Short mmCIF file of C-alpha atoms in Angstrom, two decimals:
data_model
loop_
_atom_site.label_atom_id
_atom_site.label_comp_id
_atom_site.label_asym_id
_atom_site.label_seq_id
_atom_site.Cartn_x
_atom_site.Cartn_y
_atom_site.Cartn_z
CA MET A 1 0.00 0.00 0.00
CA ALA A 2 2.95 2.34 0.66
CA TYR A 3 3.92 2.14 -3.01
CA VAL A 4 0.54 3.09 -4.45
CA PRO A 5 1.12 6.91 -4.34
CA GLY A 6 4.39 6.48 -6.21
CA VAL A 7 2.73 4.48 -8.95
CA ALA A 8 0.00 7.10 -9.23
CA LEU A 9 2.60 9.87 -9.57
CA LEU A 10 4.41 7.97 -12.33
CA ALA A 11 1.16 7.50 -14.21
CA ALA A 12 0.41 11.22 -13.95
CA LEU A 13 3.83 12.11 -15.41
CA VAL A 14 3.29 9.74 -18.34
CA VAL A 15 -0.09 11.31 -19.08
CA GLY A 16 1.39 14.82 -18.87
CA CYS A 17 4.19 14.00 -21.30
CA SER A 18 1.70 12.47 -23.76
CA ALA A 19 -0.44 15.59 -23.61
CA GLY A 20 2.60 17.80 -24.18
CA ALA A 21 3.64 15.74 -27.20
CA ASP A 22 0.14 16.01 -28.62
CA GLY A 23 0.21 19.77 -28.07
CA ASN A 24 3.55 20.09 -29.88
CA ALA A 25 2.25 18.00 -32.72
CA ASN A 26 -0.82 20.18 -33.02
CA GLY A 27 1.38 23.30 -32.94
CA ALA A 28 3.57 21.93 -35.70
CA ASP A 29 0.50 21.17 -37.76
CA SER A 30 -0.80 24.73 -37.32
CA LYS A 31 2.53 26.23 -38.41
CA ALA A 32 2.75 23.95 -41.39
CA GLY A 33 -0.70 25.06 -42.47
CA SER A 34 0.15 28.81 -42.34
CA PRO A 35 0.47 30.59 -45.73
CA THR A 36 4.01 30.85 -47.16
CA VAL A 37 5.45 34.09 -48.57
CA THR A 38 6.32 33.85 -52.26
CA PRO A 39 9.75 35.43 -52.92
CA ALA A 40 9.67 38.55 -55.11
CA PRO A 41 10.96 38.01 -58.66
CA PRO A 42 14.63 38.83 -59.31
CA GLY A 43 15.67 41.71 -61.53
CA LYS A 44 16.18 41.37 -65.25
CA TYR A 45 19.91 42.10 -65.15
CA LEU A 46 22.38 39.77 -63.46
CA THR A 47 25.51 41.46 -64.82
CA LEU A 48 26.66 44.90 -65.95
CA PRO A 49 28.30 45.93 -69.25
CA ALA A 50 31.97 46.87 -69.52
CA PRO A 51 31.60 50.64 -68.89
CA CYS A 52 34.54 51.85 -70.98
CA ARG A 53 33.23 49.87 -73.96
CA ALA A 54 29.62 50.95 -73.50
CA VAL A 55 30.02 54.12 -75.59
CA PRO A 56 30.99 53.56 -79.26
CA ARG A 57 34.09 55.31 -80.54
CA SER A 58 32.05 57.19 -83.15
CA THR A 59 29.85 58.60 -80.37
CA LEU A 60 32.89 59.58 -78.32
CA LYS A 61 34.30 61.50 -81.31
CA ASP A 62 31.08 63.49 -81.46
CA LEU A 63 30.92 64.15 -77.72
CA LEU A 64 34.65 64.94 -77.38
CA PRO A 65 35.43 66.98 -80.51
CA GLY A 66 38.85 68.05 -79.29
CA ALA A 67 40.09 64.46 -79.22
CA ALA A 68 39.88 64.14 -83.00
CA GLU A 69 42.64 66.76 -83.35
CA LEU A 70 45.10 64.81 -81.20
CA PRO A 71 47.80 62.44 -82.51
CA GLY A 72 46.82 58.79 -82.87
CA ASP A 73 48.29 57.50 -79.62
CA GLN A 74 46.77 60.35 -77.60
CA GLN A 75 43.40 59.79 -79.26
CA ASP A 76 43.51 56.15 -78.23
CA LYS A 77 44.25 57.15 -74.65
CA VAL A 78 41.31 59.58 -74.56
CA PHE A 79 38.85 57.17 -76.16
CA ARG A 80 40.01 54.30 -73.94
CA GLY A 81 38.58 56.12 -70.95
CA SER A 82 39.33 55.75 -67.26
CA ALA A 83 37.44 53.08 -65.33
CA ALA A 84 35.95 54.10 -62.01
CA VAL A 85 37.37 52.43 -58.91
CA THR A 86 34.73 50.12 -57.44
CA TYR A 87 34.97 47.21 -55.03
CA ASP A 88 32.15 45.15 -56.51
CA THR A 89 32.02 45.24 -60.30
CA ASP A 90 28.94 43.02 -60.26
CA ARG A 91 27.02 45.81 -58.59
CA LYS A 92 28.54 49.11 -59.74
CA VAL A 93 30.84 50.17 -62.60
CA GLY A 94 31.69 53.41 -64.37
CA CYS A 95 33.99 55.10 -66.85
CA SER A 96 34.97 58.68 -67.67
CA TRP A 97 36.51 60.50 -70.63
CA LYS A 98 38.00 63.97 -70.96
CA SER A 99 39.12 65.98 -73.96
CA ASP A 100 41.08 69.23 -73.77
CA ALA A 101 40.88 71.46 -76.82
CA PRO A 102 42.05 75.05 -77.38
CA SER A 103 38.46 76.30 -77.33
CA ALA A 104 36.99 74.20 -74.50
CA THR A 105 37.29 71.15 -72.30
CA ARG A 106 34.57 68.52 -72.45
CA SER A 107 34.13 65.62 -70.07
CA LEU A 108 31.83 62.61 -70.07
CA SER A 109 31.09 59.89 -67.54
CA VAL A 110 28.70 56.95 -67.37
CA ASP A 111 27.84 54.94 -64.27
CA PHE A 112 25.88 51.68 -64.03
CA GLU A 113 24.45 50.43 -60.74
CA ARG A 114 22.77 47.03 -60.48
CA VAL A 115 20.45 46.98 -57.50
CA VAL A 116 19.79 43.76 -55.60
CA SER A 117 17.15 43.39 -52.90
CA TYR A 118 17.97 41.11 -49.98
CA ASP A 119 14.40 41.25 -48.75
CA PRO A 120 12.44 38.33 -50.25
CA ALA A 121 9.26 40.39 -50.08
CA VAL A 122 10.76 43.27 -52.13
CA SER A 123 11.75 42.77 -55.76
CA ASP A 124 15.01 44.04 -57.24
CA ASP A 125 13.02 46.38 -59.47
CA ASP A 126 11.22 47.94 -56.51
CA ARG A 127 14.50 48.41 -54.66
CA ALA A 128 16.05 49.99 -57.76
CA ASP A 129 13.05 52.31 -58.01
CA THR A 130 13.76 53.46 -54.45
CA VAL A 131 17.41 54.16 -55.34
CA TYR A 132 16.31 56.10 -58.43
CA ALA A 133 13.69 58.07 -56.48
CA LYS A 134 16.37 59.29 -54.05
CA LYS A 135 18.46 60.61 -56.93
CA GLU A 136 15.40 62.28 -58.43
CA LYS A 137 14.55 63.93 -55.11
CA ALA A 138 18.14 65.11 -54.68
CA ALA A 139 17.80 66.87 -58.05
CA GLY A 140 14.74 68.71 -56.76
CA LEU A 141 12.33 66.84 -59.02
CA SER A 142 9.31 64.59 -58.61
CA SER A 143 7.87 61.90 -60.87
CA SER A 144 4.39 63.21 -60.07
CA ALA A 145 5.18 66.29 -62.17
CA THR A 146 4.02 66.27 -65.77
CA PRO A 147 6.96 65.55 -68.14
CA GLY A 148 7.78 68.16 -70.75
CA PRO A 149 8.69 71.85 -70.99
CA PRO A 150 7.53 74.19 -68.19
CA ASP A 151 5.05 75.98 -70.49
CA GLU A 152 3.18 72.74 -71.15
CA LYS A 153 2.98 71.97 -67.45
CA LYS A 154 1.66 75.44 -66.67
CA ASP A 155 -1.01 75.16 -69.35
CA LYS A 156 -2.17 71.80 -68.01
CA LYS A 157 -2.24 73.10 -64.47
CA GLY A 158 -4.25 76.11 -65.61
CA GLU A 159 -6.85 73.83 -67.18
CA GLU A 160 -7.08 71.82 -63.99
CA SER A 161 -7.61 74.96 -61.90
CA GLU A 162 -10.48 76.08 -64.15
CA THR A 163 -12.32 72.76 -63.77
CA SER A 164 -11.73 72.39 -60.03
CA GLU A 165 -14.42 73.34 -57.53
CA GLY A 166 -13.83 75.64 -54.58
CA SER A 167 -11.17 78.24 -53.97
CA GLY A 168 -8.92 75.78 -52.12
CA LYS A 169 -8.55 73.53 -55.17
CA ALA A 170 -7.92 76.45 -57.49
CA GLU A 171 -4.95 77.57 -55.40
CA ASP A 172 -3.17 74.21 -55.44
CA PRO A 173 -1.66 74.57 -58.96
CA ALA A 174 -0.19 77.94 -58.00
CA ASP A 175 1.42 76.39 -54.96
CA ALA A 176 2.76 73.61 -57.16
CA ASP A 177 4.29 76.18 -59.52
CA ALA A 178 5.98 77.87 -56.57
CA ASP A 179 7.38 74.53 -55.42
CA SER A 180 8.59 73.85 -58.96
CA ASP A 181 10.37 77.20 -59.05
CA SER A 182 12.10 76.51 -55.75
CA ASP A 183 13.19 73.08 -57.01
CA SER A 184 14.70 74.67 -60.09
CA ASP A 185 16.62 77.12 -57.91
CA ALA A 186 17.95 74.24 -55.85
CA THR A 187 19.74 72.84 -58.89
CA GLY A 188 21.86 75.96 -59.16
CA SER A 189 20.22 77.41 -62.24
CA ALA A 190 19.71 81.14 -62.15
CA GLU A 191 18.45 81.44 -65.70
CA PRO A 192 14.73 81.79 -66.49
CA SER A 193 12.67 79.23 -68.36
CA PRO A 194 12.13 79.50 -72.12
CA SER A 195 8.78 81.22 -71.59
CA GLU A 196 10.47 83.92 -69.50
CA SER A 197 13.66 84.40 -71.52
CA SER A 198 12.08 86.90 -73.89
CA GLY A 199 11.94 89.58 -71.24
CA GLY A 200 14.66 90.89 -68.93
CA SER A 201 18.42 90.42 -69.06
CA THR A 202 20.46 87.43 -67.87
CA ASP A 203 24.09 86.63 -67.09
CA GLY A 204 24.49 84.82 -70.41
CA ALA A 205 25.26 86.34 -73.77
CA PRO A 206 22.47 88.89 -74.29
CA GLY A 207 20.67 88.67 -77.60
CA SER A 208 22.51 85.50 -78.61
CA SER A 209 20.36 82.75 -80.16
CA SER A 210 22.48 80.09 -78.39
CA SER A 211 22.48 81.70 -74.95
CA PRO A 212 22.16 79.26 -72.01
CA GLU A 213 18.71 80.48 -70.96
CA GLU A 214 17.22 78.77 -74.03
CA ALA A 215 18.15 75.35 -72.64
CA LEU A 216 15.22 73.77 -70.83
CA PRO A 217 15.62 73.45 -67.05
CA SER A 218 15.87 70.23 -65.05
CA ARG A 219 12.85 68.00 -65.69
CA ILE A 220 11.35 64.52 -65.81
CA LEU A 221 11.93 62.74 -69.13
CA ASP A 222 9.51 60.60 -71.10
CA ASN A 223 10.18 57.40 -73.08
CA LEU A 224 13.53 56.60 -71.50
CA GLY A 225 13.74 53.36 -69.54
CA ASP A 226 11.19 52.85 -66.77
CA ALA A 227 11.83 56.31 -65.31
CA ALA A 228 14.24 59.14 -66.13
CA PHE A 229 15.10 62.75 -65.40
CA LEU A 230 17.50 65.42 -66.64
CA GLN A 231 19.37 67.77 -64.33
CA ASP A 232 20.78 70.95 -65.85
CA LEU A 233 23.51 72.74 -63.90
CA PRO A 234 24.72 75.91 -65.66
CA LYS A 235 27.23 78.37 -64.25
CA GLN A 236 26.59 79.09 -60.59
CA ALA A 237 26.00 82.67 -59.48
CA GLY A 238 29.23 84.42 -58.54
CA SER A 239 31.44 82.00 -60.45
CA THR A 240 33.67 83.32 -63.24
CA ALA A 241 34.06 79.90 -64.90
CA GLN A 242 31.45 79.19 -67.58
CA HIS A 243 31.11 75.55 -66.56
CA HIS A 244 27.91 73.77 -67.62
CA THR A 245 27.00 70.19 -66.62
CA VAL A 246 24.05 68.08 -67.75
CA SER A 247 23.14 64.80 -66.03
CA VAL A 248 20.66 62.25 -67.31
CA VAL A 249 19.63 59.50 -64.88
CA PHE A 250 17.36 56.63 -65.84
CA ARG A 251 16.24 53.27 -64.48
CA THR A 252 15.57 50.15 -66.49
CA SER A 253 14.45 47.18 -64.40
CA ASN A 254 17.01 46.80 -61.60
CA VAL A 255 19.77 48.94 -63.17
CA VAL A 256 20.20 52.69 -62.62
CA VAL A 257 22.34 54.54 -65.19
CA THR A 258 23.81 58.04 -64.84
CA VAL A 259 25.24 60.03 -67.76
CA ARG A 260 27.14 63.26 -67.03
CA TYR A 261 28.26 65.55 -69.82
CA ALA A 262 30.02 68.86 -69.21
CA GLU A 263 31.79 71.68 -71.01
CA GLN A 264 34.07 74.46 -69.81
CA PRO A 265 35.19 77.01 -72.42
CA ALA A 266 38.76 78.21 -72.36
CA LEU A 267 37.61 81.84 -72.14
CA ILE A 268 35.21 83.15 -69.51
CA THR A 269 33.56 85.27 -72.19
CA GLN A 270 32.40 82.13 -73.99
CA VAL A 271 29.15 80.49 -72.88
CA PRO A 272 28.51 76.74 -73.36
CA ASP A 273 25.54 75.75 -75.48
CA GLY A 274 23.29 74.20 -72.84
CA ARG A 275 20.75 72.96 -75.35
CA GLU A 276 23.42 71.06 -77.28
CA LEU A 277 24.74 69.47 -74.08
CA GLN A 278 21.24 68.34 -73.14
CA GLU A 279 20.48 66.89 -76.56
CA LYS A 280 23.72 64.92 -76.74
CA ALA A 281 23.44 63.64 -73.16
CA GLN A 282 19.88 62.44 -73.82
CA ALA A 283 20.89 60.80 -77.11
CA LEU A 284 23.66 58.85 -75.36
CA ALA A 285 21.33 57.82 -72.53
CA ARG A 286 18.83 56.44 -75.06
CA LYS A 287 21.58 54.48 -76.82
CA LEU A 288 22.66 52.96 -73.52
CA ALA A 289 19.06 52.05 -72.68
CA GLU A 290 18.70 50.32 -76.05
CA THR A 291 21.95 48.44 -75.56
CA LEU A 292 20.86 47.20 -72.13
CA SER A 293 17.51 46.00 -73.46
CA GLU A 294 19.11 43.92 -76.25
#
């Protein structure tokens, strides 16, 4: 009889362990039945092009006119370019070229960045879009703005204000224009837009048909990759150097490409043709986008 309590205790322990095992089994079953997260699709691009071979020699001759006047060995050195120093060529590469001529110095650079998301719930494309959006914001631009020249955007905003109801809605486009003006100032451009260049004087060459104010300001671009913008940086106020830089940044899938094209005349009395710089930078960006999509 003295051993009966001990036997009862042992039986209770066995029952408790069986219940715990059943509970764990049920828990495992409930976890196994929970929905699984499908990994986001990878980006289209797994590698990057050789940056110093990305721009054809014929294009370089057009963008760097001074190089064509150099001796053969010096031409080869200019057109060969200088590769950017990076520590992971699978993720980021770049190349730059520079041509010094008696009339002006022109420089060109291209950078490719392949974005990879390490979050299975976020695709490479979405992560690349975030990287691109930061660059766009740093340029004082927004993808929500209507692409095209400022005059077109103002006309569209005017139409929206006429159809809106209430005084509060009618004032929004004006506020947007003010924000757009402040963004343009943030890029360092002191010149007016094409619609304003007809009146008043500027720091450029007055009365000249190729004066810098005729170049369109920084803006969102259409029909270039998945998203693109142009940043125009003419001579800064107070600077004696007539240095003008144009940057075109675009995203295609999980790759972000940056093209920078600049000119600095030998004489401070000479003014770079901003419109020409913009056109050539955009043309190169479109060629690179086509090459990537092949």
